[in-house]
Amino acid sequence: MFRAAALAAPASFASAKCRTAIPGAEGLVKDALVQATLDPCVRAIDYRPTVFLPPVTVVPVEAIVLERDDGRFHLDIVAARPLRTIEDEGLFLIALEQLGLSSLVLSSAEIMQQPRFSSSRAVWRCRSHPVPLSFRLRVLQHLDEVGPTKLGRLLKKLGAEPDGGAAVFAMACANQVALGLAEHALGPDTQVVASRR
């Protein structure tokens, strides 16, 4: 019975930027959360299951909250929107306003935009790759001294080829470095910078 309950439980998502595990993170929601985790403009990811509206109304919002450089946003994935009545939608919008959130609306096409979509997935697959402390310190020292560096140049400088790429990707998943994933395919020319944390 326990095993069946575990299998039926919705997937959750956790990363170095998450303040709490995000429930129901499957499909496009998971991809959007991976991209948010790897986005240097996103500082934190949170989840609000409900909002209390005085005097006695508790509104289920199930809101994924992104704290970015340009404000706080509710992650609104069009393909994953729950069905709401007009009244429930009105309460939801009031709850978002009370939380001080704007909606960041993402379509399926925006989430699956290349090269970010494939590159983010490739980096995320390396999240559990072991990163020796000495390697981590050398990467961070190099970025501190030299500044943004192309991945290929960084790995060559550290003598970390061929396995060093996976370690750098794991560091990105841990929010220790940031990678330029939006404009160019993942490869030797990918920009690596120290994370602002």
PDB file of C-alpha atoms in Angstrom:
ATOM      1  CA  MET A   1       0.000   0.000   0.000  1.00  0.00           C
ATOM      2  CA  PHE A   2       2.840   2.425   0.838  1.00  0.00           C
ATOM      3  CA  ARG A   3       4.511   1.683  -2.511  1.00  0.00           C
ATOM      4  CA  ALA A   4       1.293   2.366  -4.421  1.00  0.00           C
ATOM      5  CA  ALA A   5       0.834   5.680  -2.592  1.00  0.00           C
ATOM      6  CA  ALA A   6       4.416   6.659  -3.396  1.00  0.00           C
ATOM      7  CA  LEU A   7       3.906   5.829  -7.066  1.00  0.00           C
ATOM      8  CA  ALA A   8       0.715   7.897  -7.170  1.00  0.00           C
ATOM      9  CA  ALA A   9       2.292  10.930  -5.482  1.00  0.00           C
ATOM     10  CA  PRO A  10       2.826  13.861  -7.859  1.00  0.00           C
ATOM     11  CA  ALA A  11       6.395  14.650  -8.838  1.00  0.00           C
ATOM     12  CA  SER A  12       8.051  17.470  -6.968  1.00  0.00           C
ATOM     13  CA  PHE A  13      10.957  19.682  -7.974  1.00  0.00           C
ATOM     14  CA  ALA A  14      13.801  20.943  -5.825  1.00  0.00           C
ATOM     15  CA  SER A  15      16.911  22.908  -6.692  1.00  0.00           C
ATOM     16  CA  ALA A  16      19.460  25.192  -5.073  1.00  0.00           C
ATOM     17  CA  LYS A  17      17.154  28.172  -5.718  1.00  0.00           C
ATOM     18  CA  CYS A  18      14.001  26.543  -4.319  1.00  0.00           C
ATOM     19  CA  ARG A  19      12.901  27.576  -0.834  1.00  0.00           C
ATOM     20  CA  THR A  20      10.623  24.529  -0.734  1.00  0.00           C
ATOM     21  CA  ALA A  21       9.928  21.562  -2.991  1.00  0.00           C
ATOM     22  CA  ILE A  22       7.503  22.460  -5.777  1.00  0.00           C
ATOM     23  CA  PRO A  23       4.737  19.827  -6.081  1.00  0.00           C
ATOM     24  CA  GLY A  24       3.254  18.662  -9.366  1.00  0.00           C
ATOM     25  CA  ALA A  25       6.368  19.507 -11.367  1.00  0.00           C
ATOM     26  CA  GLU A  26       6.030  17.372 -14.460  1.00  0.00           C
ATOM     27  CA  GLY A  27       6.324  17.992 -18.192  1.00  0.00           C
ATOM     28  CA  LEU A  28       6.526  21.647 -19.178  1.00  0.00           C
ATOM     29  CA  VAL A  29       6.310  22.782 -15.550  1.00  0.00           C
ATOM     30  CA  LYS A  30       9.494  20.858 -14.748  1.00  0.00           C
ATOM     31  CA  ASP A  31      11.229  22.225 -17.850  1.00  0.00           C
ATOM     32  CA  ALA A  32      10.245  25.783 -16.889  1.00  0.00           C
ATOM     33  CA  LEU A  33      11.579  25.218 -13.354  1.00  0.00           C
ATOM     34  CA  VAL A  34      14.863  23.815 -14.669  1.00  0.00           C
ATOM     35  CA  GLN A  35      15.239  26.873 -16.908  1.00  0.00           C
ATOM     36  CA  ALA A  36      14.412  29.198 -13.994  1.00  0.00           C
ATOM     37  CA  THR A  37      16.980  27.436 -11.820  1.00  0.00           C
ATOM     38  CA  LEU A  38      19.663  27.947 -14.468  1.00  0.00           C
ATOM     39  CA  ASP A  39      18.613  31.535 -15.265  1.00  0.00           C
ATOM     40  CA  PRO A  40      21.025  33.997 -13.610  1.00  0.00           C
ATOM     41  CA  CYS A  41      18.205  36.588 -13.377  1.00  0.00           C
ATOM     42  CA  VAL A  42      16.158  34.289 -11.101  1.00  0.00           C
ATOM     43  CA  ARG A  43      17.265  34.648  -7.491  1.00  0.00           C
ATOM     44  CA  ALA A  44      14.799  32.292  -5.762  1.00  0.00           C
ATOM     45  CA  ILE A  45      11.882  29.970  -6.475  1.00  0.00           C
ATOM     46  CA  ASP A  46       9.045  29.514  -3.979  1.00  0.00           C
ATOM     47  CA  TYR A  47       5.610  27.914  -3.779  1.00  0.00           C
ATOM     48  CA  ARG A  48       2.386  29.221  -2.238  1.00  0.00           C
ATOM     49  CA  PRO A  49      -0.396  26.618  -1.998  1.00  0.00           C
ATOM     50  CA  THR A  50      -2.993  29.011  -0.554  1.00  0.00           C
ATOM     51  CA  VAL A  51      -3.581  32.669   0.290  1.00  0.00           C
ATOM     52  CA  PHE A  52      -5.765  33.946   3.113  1.00  0.00           C
ATOM     53  CA  LEU A  53      -8.125  36.744   2.101  1.00  0.00           C
ATOM     54  CA  PRO A  54      -9.788  38.500   5.057  1.00  0.00           C
ATOM     55  CA  PRO A  55     -12.135  38.023   6.680  1.00  0.00           C
ATOM     56  CA  VAL A  56     -12.347  34.222   6.256  1.00  0.00           C
ATOM     57  CA  THR A  57     -11.545  33.142   2.695  1.00  0.00           C
ATOM     58  CA  VAL A  58      -8.701  30.739   1.933  1.00  0.00           C
ATOM     59  CA  VAL A  59      -7.947  30.749  -1.779  1.00  0.00           C
ATOM     60  CA  PRO A  60      -6.101  27.779  -3.318  1.00  0.00           C
ATOM     61  CA  VAL A  61      -3.532  29.349  -5.643  1.00  0.00           C
ATOM     62  CA  GLU A  62      -0.831  26.694  -6.083  1.00  0.00           C
ATOM     63  CA  ALA A  63       1.434  29.512  -7.247  1.00  0.00           C
ATOM     64  CA  ILE A  64       5.036  28.999  -8.284  1.00  0.00           C
ATOM     65  CA  VAL A  65       6.780  32.245  -7.381  1.00  0.00           C
ATOM     66  CA  LEU A  66       9.908  33.446  -9.169  1.00  0.00           C
ATOM     67  CA  GLU A  67      11.941  36.172  -7.497  1.00  0.00           C
ATOM     68  CA  ARG A  68      13.887  37.789 -10.324  1.00  0.00           C
ATOM     69  CA  ASP A  69      16.060  40.853 -10.712  1.00  0.00           C
ATOM     70  CA  ASP A  70      13.053  42.678 -12.184  1.00  0.00           C
ATOM     71  CA  GLY A  71      10.447  41.677  -9.572  1.00  0.00           C
ATOM     72  CA  ARG A  72       8.325  38.864  -8.159  1.00  0.00           C
ATOM     73  CA  PHE A  73       6.266  36.792 -10.584  1.00  0.00           C
ATOM     74  CA  HIS A  74       3.729  34.005 -10.610  1.00  0.00           C
ATOM     75  CA  LEU A  75       4.909  31.421 -13.147  1.00  0.00           C
ATOM     76  CA  ASP A  76       1.874  31.034 -15.413  1.00  0.00           C
ATOM     77  CA  ILE A  77       2.363  28.165 -17.868  1.00  0.00           C
ATOM     78  CA  VAL A  78      -0.530  28.300 -20.310  1.00  0.00           C
ATOM     79  CA  ALA A  79      -0.629  24.534 -20.989  1.00  0.00           C
ATOM     80  CA  ALA A  80      -0.643  23.727 -17.253  1.00  0.00           C
ATOM     81  CA  ARG A  81      -3.293  26.192 -16.057  1.00  0.00           C
ATOM     82  CA  PRO A  82      -5.940  24.628 -13.818  1.00  0.00           C
ATOM     83  CA  LEU A  83      -9.561  25.019 -14.855  1.00  0.00           C
ATOM     84  CA  ARG A  84     -11.304  27.648 -12.691  1.00  0.00           C
ATOM     85  CA  THR A  85     -14.773  29.105 -12.565  1.00  0.00           C
ATOM     86  CA  ILE A  86     -15.097  32.838 -13.191  1.00  0.00           C
ATOM     87  CA  GLU A  87     -15.542  33.371  -9.440  1.00  0.00           C
ATOM     88  CA  ASP A  88     -12.487  31.247  -8.592  1.00  0.00           C
ATOM     89  CA  GLU A  89     -10.441  33.090 -11.224  1.00  0.00           C
ATOM     90  CA  GLY A  90     -11.436  36.416  -9.671  1.00  0.00           C
ATOM     91  CA  LEU A  91     -10.363  35.233  -6.203  1.00  0.00           C
ATOM     92  CA  PHE A  92      -7.116  33.895  -7.687  1.00  0.00           C
ATOM     93  CA  LEU A  93      -6.295  37.282  -9.244  1.00  0.00           C
ATOM     94  CA  ILE A  94      -7.074  39.068  -5.958  1.00  0.00           C
ATOM     95  CA  ALA A  95      -4.792  36.590  -4.132  1.00  0.00           C
ATOM     96  CA  LEU A  96      -1.952  37.253  -6.601  1.00  0.00           C
ATOM     97  CA  GLU A  97      -2.384  40.984  -6.083  1.00  0.00           C
ATOM     98  CA  GLN A  98      -2.225  40.513  -2.313  1.00  0.00           C
ATOM     99  CA  LEU A  99       1.024  38.582  -2.734  1.00  0.00           C
ATOM    100  CA  GLY A 100       2.421  41.407  -4.883  1.00  0.00           C
ATOM    101  CA  LEU A 101       2.895  39.130  -7.883  1.00  0.00           C
ATOM    102  CA  SER A 102       2.653  39.851 -11.577  1.00  0.00           C
ATOM    103  CA  SER A 103       2.057  36.934 -13.936  1.00  0.00           C
ATOM    104  CA  LEU A 104       4.914  35.677 -16.075  1.00  0.00           C
ATOM    105  CA  VAL A 105       2.992  33.948 -18.858  1.00  0.00           C
ATOM    106  CA  LEU A 106       4.900  31.263 -20.779  1.00  0.00           C
ATOM    107  CA  SER A 107       3.556  29.306 -23.734  1.00  0.00           C
ATOM    108  CA  SER A 108       4.726  25.815 -24.647  1.00  0.00           C
ATOM    109  CA  ALA A 109       6.653  27.298 -27.586  1.00  0.00           C
ATOM    110  CA  GLU A 110       8.499  29.744 -25.308  1.00  0.00           C
ATOM    111  CA  ILE A 111       9.527  26.985 -22.896  1.00  0.00           C
ATOM    112  CA  MET A 112      10.663  24.734 -25.754  1.00  0.00           C
ATOM    113  CA  GLN A 113      12.584  27.499 -27.539  1.00  0.00           C
ATOM    114  CA  GLN A 114      15.978  26.331 -28.718  1.00  0.00           C
ATOM    115  CA  PRO A 115      18.789  26.264 -27.830  1.00  0.00           C
ATOM    116  CA  ARG A 116      17.804  26.980 -24.205  1.00  0.00           C
ATOM    117  CA  PHE A 117      15.383  24.021 -23.978  1.00  0.00           C
ATOM    118  CA  SER A 118      17.883  21.293 -24.995  1.00  0.00           C
ATOM    119  CA  SER A 119      20.829  22.969 -23.277  1.00  0.00           C
ATOM    120  CA  SER A 120      18.978  23.321 -19.969  1.00  0.00           C
ATOM    121  CA  ARG A 121      17.935  19.666 -20.061  1.00  0.00           C
ATOM    122  CA  ALA A 122      21.516  18.587 -20.811  1.00  0.00           C
ATOM    123  CA  VAL A 123      22.910  20.657 -17.944  1.00  0.00           C
ATOM    124  CA  TRP A 124      20.211  19.440 -15.519  1.00  0.00           C
ATOM    125  CA  ARG A 125      21.063  15.788 -16.256  1.00  0.00           C
ATOM    126  CA  CYS A 126      24.477  16.503 -14.686  1.00  0.00           C
ATOM    127  CA  ARG A 127      23.058  17.911 -11.407  1.00  0.00           C
ATOM    128  CA  SER A 128      24.264  14.895  -9.371  1.00  0.00           C
ATOM    129  CA  HIS A 129      27.689  14.666 -10.995  1.00  0.00           C
ATOM    130  CA  PRO A 130      30.376  14.670  -8.273  1.00  0.00           C
ATOM    131  CA  VAL A 131      32.394  17.872  -8.051  1.00  0.00           C
ATOM    132  CA  PRO A 132      35.631  17.588  -6.053  1.00  0.00           C
ATOM    133  CA  LEU A 133      36.200  20.534  -3.733  1.00  0.00           C
ATOM    134  CA  SER A 134      39.568  21.286  -5.337  1.00  0.00           C
ATOM    135  CA  PHE A 135      37.929  21.565  -8.781  1.00  0.00           C
ATOM    136  CA  ARG A 136      35.128  23.760  -7.442  1.00  0.00           C
ATOM    137  CA  LEU A 137      37.625  26.104  -5.799  1.00  0.00           C
ATOM    138  CA  ARG A 138      39.802  26.318  -8.938  1.00  0.00           C
ATOM    139  CA  VAL A 139      36.781  27.170 -11.110  1.00  0.00           C
ATOM    140  CA  LEU A 140      35.584  29.868  -8.710  1.00  0.00           C
ATOM    141  CA  GLN A 141      39.094  31.303  -8.291  1.00  0.00           C
ATOM    142  CA  HIS A 142      39.581  31.454 -12.064  1.00  0.00           C
ATOM    143  CA  LEU A 143      36.231  33.211 -12.586  1.00  0.00           C
ATOM    144  CA  ASP A 144      37.014  35.614  -9.739  1.00  0.00           C
ATOM    145  CA  GLU A 145      40.390  36.510 -11.228  1.00  0.00           C
ATOM    146  CA  VAL A 146      39.568  36.475 -14.954  1.00  0.00           C
ATOM    147  CA  GLY A 147      35.822  37.052 -15.087  1.00  0.00           C
ATOM    148  CA  PRO A 148      33.433  35.446 -17.590  1.00  0.00           C
ATOM    149  CA  THR A 149      35.148  32.681 -19.546  1.00  0.00           C
ATOM    150  CA  LYS A 150      34.139  30.353 -22.363  1.00  0.00           C
ATOM    151  CA  LEU A 151      33.613  26.786 -21.176  1.00  0.00           C
ATOM    152  CA  GLY A 152      36.214  25.274 -23.512  1.00  0.00           C
ATOM    153  CA  ARG A 153      38.868  27.766 -22.432  1.00  0.00           C
ATOM    154  CA  LEU A 154      38.043  27.225 -18.737  1.00  0.00           C
ATOM    155  CA  LEU A 155      38.329  23.430 -19.007  1.00  0.00           C
ATOM    156  CA  LYS A 156      41.598  23.682 -20.935  1.00  0.00           C
ATOM    157  CA  LYS A 157      43.050  26.134 -18.403  1.00  0.00           C
ATOM    158  CA  LEU A 158      42.124  23.815 -15.524  1.00  0.00           C
ATOM    159  CA  GLY A 159      43.231  20.663 -17.347  1.00  0.00           C
ATOM    160  CA  ALA A 160      39.766  19.257 -16.712  1.00  0.00           C
ATOM    161  CA  GLU A 161      38.872  17.733 -20.064  1.00  0.00           C
ATOM    162  CA  PRO A 162      36.856  15.604 -20.852  1.00  0.00           C
ATOM    163  CA  ASP A 163      34.884  15.138 -17.587  1.00  0.00           C
ATOM    164  CA  GLY A 164      35.117  18.722 -16.363  1.00  0.00           C
ATOM    165  CA  GLY A 165      32.115  19.883 -18.382  1.00  0.00           C
ATOM    166  CA  ALA A 166      29.740  17.712 -16.338  1.00  0.00           C
ATOM    167  CA  ALA A 167      31.277  19.090 -13.131  1.00  0.00           C
ATOM    168  CA  VAL A 168      30.793  22.689 -14.304  1.00  0.00           C
ATOM    169  CA  PHE A 169      27.184  21.843 -15.217  1.00  0.00           C
ATOM    170  CA  ALA A 170      26.647  20.396 -11.729  1.00  0.00           C
ATOM    171  CA  MET A 171      28.021  23.653 -10.301  1.00  0.00           C
ATOM    172  CA  ALA A 172      25.469  25.559 -12.400  1.00  0.00           C
ATOM    173  CA  CYS A 173      22.668  23.385 -10.986  1.00  0.00           C
ATOM    174  CA  ALA A 174      23.989  24.177  -7.487  1.00  0.00           C
ATOM    175  CA  ASN A 175      23.897  27.940  -8.281  1.00  0.00           C
ATOM    176  CA  GLN A 176      27.672  28.303  -7.980  1.00  0.00           C
ATOM    177  CA  VAL A 177      28.222  29.370 -11.591  1.00  0.00           C
ATOM    178  CA  ALA A 178      25.892  30.639 -14.309  1.00  0.00           C
ATOM    179  CA  LEU A 179      25.913  29.539 -17.933  1.00  0.00           C
ATOM    180  CA  GLY A 180      24.853  31.436 -21.048  1.00  0.00           C
ATOM    181  CA  LEU A 181      22.213  29.014 -22.382  1.00  0.00           C
ATOM    182  CA  ALA A 182      19.726  31.235 -24.185  1.00  0.00           C
ATOM    183  CA  GLU A 183      21.499  32.294 -27.360  1.00  0.00           C
ATOM    184  CA  HIS A 184      23.967  29.576 -28.362  1.00  0.00           C
ATOM    185  CA  ALA A 185      23.953  25.782 -28.264  1.00  0.00           C
ATOM    186  CA  LEU A 186      25.744  24.255 -25.295  1.00  0.00           C
ATOM    187  CA  GLY A 187      29.411  23.728 -26.152  1.00  0.00           C
ATOM    188  CA  PRO A 188      32.951  25.090 -25.830  1.00  0.00           C
ATOM    189  CA  ASP A 189      31.762  28.662 -26.533  1.00  0.00           C
ATOM    190  CA  THR A 190      29.183  28.632 -23.705  1.00  0.00           C
ATOM    191  CA  GLN A 191      29.883  31.532 -21.364  1.00  0.00           C
ATOM    192  CA  VAL A 192      30.595  30.659 -17.701  1.00  0.00           C
ATOM    193  CA  VAL A 193      30.356  33.322 -14.981  1.00  0.00           C
ATOM    194  CA  ALA A 194      30.411  33.208 -11.190  1.00  0.00           C
ATOM    195  CA  SER A 195      26.927  33.151  -9.687  1.00  0.00           C
ATOM    196  CA  ARG A 196      25.780  36.288  -7.864  1.00  0.00           C
ATOM    197  CA  ARG A 197      23.997  34.200  -5.199  1.00  0.00           C
TER     198      ARG A 197
END
